[in-house]
XYZ file of N, CA and C in Angstrom:
306
model
N 120.512 -201.240 -33.025
C 119.196 -202.050 -33.076
C 118.974 -203.082 -33.142
N 118.847 -204.190 -33.170
C 118.112 -205.306 -34.189
C 117.204 -205.677 -34.755
N 116.919 -205.532 -35.887
C 115.456 -205.450 -36.289
C 114.694 -206.460 -37.227
N 114.406 -207.274 -36.751
C 113.604 -208.926 -37.694
C 112.625 -208.484 -38.153
N 111.734 -208.771 -39.300
C 110.979 -209.148 -39.891
C 110.069 -210.392 -40.473
N 109.049 -211.508 -39.972
C 109.213 -211.793 -40.872
C 107.252 -211.939 -41.012
N 107.173 -212.119 -42.544
C 105.482 -211.837 -42.642
C 105.567 -212.996 -44.043
N 104.312 -213.816 -44.335
C 103.493 -213.994 -45.887
C 102.723 -213.274 -45.963
N 102.325 -213.351 -47.730
C 101.038 -212.062 -47.530
C 100.698 -213.480 -48.898
N 99.649 -214.170 -48.877
C 98.951 -215.067 -48.995
C 98.047 -214.570 -50.362
N 97.754 -214.673 -51.775
C 96.267 -215.379 -52.081
C 95.601 -216.171 -52.220
N 94.369 -215.279 -52.117
C 92.935 -215.816 -51.471
C 91.952 -215.043 -51.465
N 91.218 -215.897 -51.879
C 90.022 -215.585 -52.167
C 88.643 -216.711 -51.555
N 88.276 -215.866 -50.616
C 87.512 -214.918 -49.885
C 85.347 -214.808 -49.765
N 84.861 -214.900 -48.807
C 83.389 -214.280 -49.351
C 82.944 -212.922 -48.339
N 82.937 -211.645 -49.326
C 83.003 -210.394 -48.012
C 81.694 -209.728 -49.126
N 80.809 -209.535 -47.601
C 79.288 -209.348 -47.639
C 78.705 -210.255 -49.363
N 78.863 -211.621 -49.183
C 77.769 -212.258 -50.560
C 78.727 -212.278 -51.815
N 80.014 -211.106 -51.692
C 80.711 -211.471 -53.188
C 82.196 -212.339 -53.149
N 82.711 -213.242 -53.984
C 84.257 -213.141 -53.428
C 84.946 -212.044 -54.396
N 85.981 -212.421 -53.441
C 86.786 -211.207 -53.685
C 88.016 -211.892 -53.307
N 88.763 -211.278 -53.990
C 90.393 -211.586 -53.744
C 91.188 -211.370 -52.813
N 91.813 -211.631 -51.824
C 92.392 -210.950 -51.016
C 94.080 -211.275 -50.846
N 94.731 -210.847 -49.549
C 96.290 -211.313 -49.669
C 95.840 -212.239 -48.653
N 96.048 -212.893 -47.836
C 95.444 -213.335 -46.713
C 96.701 -213.222 -45.788
N 97.348 -213.408 -44.731
C 97.997 -212.306 -43.859
C 98.312 -213.658 -42.935
N 99.379 -214.871 -43.636
C 99.616 -216.281 -42.674
C 100.233 -216.203 -41.536
N 101.524 -214.926 -41.786
C 103.026 -215.188 -40.115
C 103.034 -214.069 -40.747
N 103.406 -213.283 -39.008
C 103.608 -211.561 -39.225
C 104.256 -211.842 -37.595
N 105.317 -211.292 -37.948
C 105.994 -211.028 -36.791
C 107.229 -210.258 -37.037
N 107.687 -209.307 -35.868
C 108.645 -208.303 -35.979
C 108.942 -208.264 -34.404
N 110.378 -207.546 -34.233
C 110.935 -208.247 -33.649
C 112.224 -206.743 -33.423
N 112.587 -205.861 -32.724
C 111.622 -206.283 -31.314
C 110.602 -205.664 -31.046
N 109.443 -206.538 -30.703
C 108.153 -205.767 -30.485
C 107.667 -204.472 -29.615
N 106.582 -204.306 -29.330
C 106.842 -202.999 -29.076
C 107.741 -201.438 -29.650
N 107.800 -201.505 -30.695
C 108.765 -201.239 -30.792
C 107.642 -199.890 -32.691
N 106.666 -200.225 -32.534
C 106.642 -199.690 -34.055
C 106.530 -199.792 -35.734
N 107.326 -200.994 -35.057
C 108.062 -201.683 -36.057
C 106.241 -202.149 -37.505
N 105.898 -203.037 -36.183
C 104.941 -203.828 -36.824
C 103.605 -202.696 -37.454
N 103.312 -202.349 -36.255
C 102.200 -200.932 -37.842
C 102.625 -200.435 -38.888
N 103.560 -200.497 -38.549
C 104.604 -199.544 -39.722
C 104.285 -200.765 -41.374
N 104.838 -201.914 -40.638
C 105.120 -202.845 -42.015
C 103.606 -202.859 -42.503
N 102.921 -203.176 -40.971
C 100.956 -203.956 -41.681
C 100.945 -202.038 -42.584
N 101.145 -200.895 -42.451
C 100.530 -199.669 -43.908
C 101.504 -200.637 -44.923
N 102.629 -200.608 -44.934
C 102.895 -201.190 -46.182
C 102.210 -202.296 -46.848
N 102.254 -203.191 -46.017
C 101.467 -204.315 -46.664
C 99.601 -203.953 -47.196
N 99.109 -202.725 -47.288
C 98.335 -202.271 -47.116
C 98.943 -201.485 -48.098
N 99.441 -200.894 -48.512
C 99.693 -200.588 -49.600
C 99.749 -201.004 -51.325
N 101.051 -202.311 -51.125
C 100.821 -203.286 -51.555
C 99.682 -204.099 -51.792
N 98.785 -204.143 -51.422
C 96.929 -205.105 -51.075
C 96.582 -203.755 -52.606
N 96.278 -202.500 -52.292
C 95.955 -201.844 -53.095
C 96.729 -201.452 -53.862
N 98.664 -201.327 -54.954
C 98.583 -201.621 -55.601
C 98.410 -202.499 -56.726
N 97.788 -203.521 -56.041
C 97.755 -204.917 -56.382
C 96.403 -205.777 -56.898
N 95.547 -204.382 -56.757
C 94.236 -204.391 -56.658
C 93.039 -205.678 -56.063
N 94.189 -206.364 -55.317
C 93.035 -206.655 -53.326
C 92.472 -206.127 -53.423
N 90.959 -206.457 -52.393
C 90.466 -205.840 -52.301
C 90.708 -205.623 -50.547
N 90.897 -206.781 -49.967
C 91.929 -205.738 -48.220
C 93.268 -207.116 -47.990
N 93.269 -207.096 -46.765
C 94.192 -207.960 -46.212
C 93.160 -208.656 -44.573
N 92.901 -210.134 -45.075
C 92.121 -210.857 -43.902
C 93.206 -211.597 -43.606
N 93.313 -211.624 -42.384
C 93.548 -212.068 -41.194
C 93.612 -213.109 -40.058
N 93.963 -213.737 -39.271
C 93.843 -214.515 -38.037
C 95.067 -214.868 -37.077
N 94.778 -214.483 -35.520
C 95.320 -215.090 -34.851
C 94.644 -215.590 -33.699
N 96.128 -216.517 -32.752
C 94.623 -217.424 -31.735
C 94.509 -216.761 -30.410
N 95.592 -215.381 -30.310
C 94.711 -214.568 -28.531
C 94.654 -213.259 -29.057
N 93.517 -212.829 -27.777
C 93.218 -211.513 -27.524
C 93.954 -210.889 -27.989
N 95.206 -211.077 -27.211
C 96.123 -209.683 -27.050
C 97.178 -209.759 -28.613
N 97.052 -210.891 -29.243
C 97.693 -210.581 -31.095
C 96.233 -210.145 -31.286
N 94.676 -209.999 -31.622
C 94.024 -209.653 -31.965
C 93.938 -208.054 -31.808
N 94.242 -207.785 -30.724
C 93.944 -206.368 -29.938
C 94.957 -204.929 -30.410
N 96.392 -205.820 -30.760
C 97.408 -205.229 -32.261
C 96.353 -204.486 -32.871
N 96.169 -205.720 -34.054
C 95.820 -205.121 -34.797
C 94.902 -204.009 -34.975
N 93.233 -204.115 -33.659
C 92.496 -203.587 -33.674
C 93.315 -201.988 -33.170
N 94.306 -201.941 -32.829
C 94.474 -200.484 -32.494
C 95.191 -200.072 -33.789
N 96.246 -201.000 -34.600
C 96.575 -200.824 -35.767
C 95.554 -200.108 -36.842
N 94.396 -200.486 -36.309
C 93.173 -200.418 -37.529
C 92.684 -200.753 -38.133
N 92.928 -202.145 -37.762
C 91.629 -203.233 -38.353
C 90.554 -203.229 -37.668
N 90.214 -204.501 -38.419
C 88.533 -204.736 -37.799
C 88.504 -206.132 -37.582
N 88.042 -207.094 -36.814
C 87.368 -207.916 -35.818
C 86.179 -208.245 -36.772
N 86.477 -209.724 -37.371
C 85.159 -210.494 -38.606
C 84.936 -211.410 -37.718
N 85.225 -211.143 -36.207
C 84.454 -212.943 -35.511
C 85.124 -214.101 -35.667
N 85.266 -215.311 -35.342
C 86.331 -216.631 -35.917
C 86.595 -217.423 -36.696
N 86.885 -218.105 -37.205
C 87.416 -219.899 -37.815
C 88.099 -220.547 -37.598
N 87.776 -221.302 -37.041
C 88.343 -222.784 -37.138
C 88.912 -222.319 -35.216
N 88.282 -221.811 -34.399
C 88.914 -221.588 -33.121
C 89.782 -220.468 -33.563
N 90.534 -219.699 -34.263
C 91.023 -218.582 -34.288
C 90.387 -217.461 -34.681
N 91.128 -216.162 -34.859
C 90.259 -214.607 -34.454
C 90.625 -214.548 -35.956
N 88.751 -214.359 -36.894
C 89.550 -213.386 -37.951
C 89.635 -211.758 -37.922
N 90.387 -210.726 -39.104
C 90.225 -209.978 -38.671
C 90.305 -208.719 -39.746
N 89.900 -207.731 -40.549
C 89.988 -207.406 -42.316
C 91.079 -205.856 -41.708
N 91.681 -205.379 -43.061
C 92.144 -203.884 -42.613
C 91.085 -202.752 -43.247
N 90.021 -203.747 -43.732
C 88.887 -202.973 -44.243
C 87.949 -203.182 -43.224
N 86.474 -202.279 -42.596
C 84.956 -202.738 -42.586
C 84.178 -203.243 -43.129
N 84.086 -204.686 -43.093
C 82.780 -205.037 -44.019
C 82.404 -205.792 -42.611
N 80.880 -205.625 -43.361
C 79.862 -206.107 -42.482
C 79.632 -208.515 -42.526
N 80.167 -209.306 -42.977
C 80.355 -210.204 -43.219
C 81.569 -210.634 -44.125
N 82.001 -211.759 -43.393
C 83.017 -211.916 -43.911
C 82.735 -213.977 -43.858
N 83.251 -214.707 -45.170
C 83.132 -215.887 -44.763
C 84.243 -216.863 -45.293
N 85.348 -217.761 -44.733
C 86.578 -217.490 -45.102
C 86.933 -219.396 -45.255
N 87.305 -219.953 -46.077
C 86.558 -221.289 -46.282
C 87.650 -222.135 -45.347
N 88.542 -221.246 -45.664
C 89.692 -222.700 -45.081
C 91.345 -221.896 -44.651
N 91.655 -223.091 -43.713
C 93.113 -222.101 -42.784
C 94.466 -221.797 -43.610
N 94.655 -220.824 -43.384
C 96.012 -220.321 -44.113
C 98.055 -220.065 -43.347
C-alpha cells in the first residue's frame, strides 16, 4: 500500500476564552488513502507535538461539513466559522477568535 501525508502546522496566536494563546494552526492536512485510519493517527501525533512544544492546542479550519465531521469524529471540537470556513480545536473552549486566515 502506498501511503502519503501532507500537513502544515503553523505557529499562530488566537484569542481563546478572552486570552491570547499560542497555538498550532493546521493549515494543510491531507492523507492518502483516505478512510484508512492514517489521518486519525497523524492527528494524535500532532497533538503530542503540540503538548511537547508548549502550545495551547491545535486550531484548524475546513471548507465543508463532510471534512468537519472527520475532525469531530477524531475528537476535535467545532468552534463556529471564520470567513466562511468551519473552525475546530483539539481541546474544548468556550470562545475562539481568529483574526487571520492561514
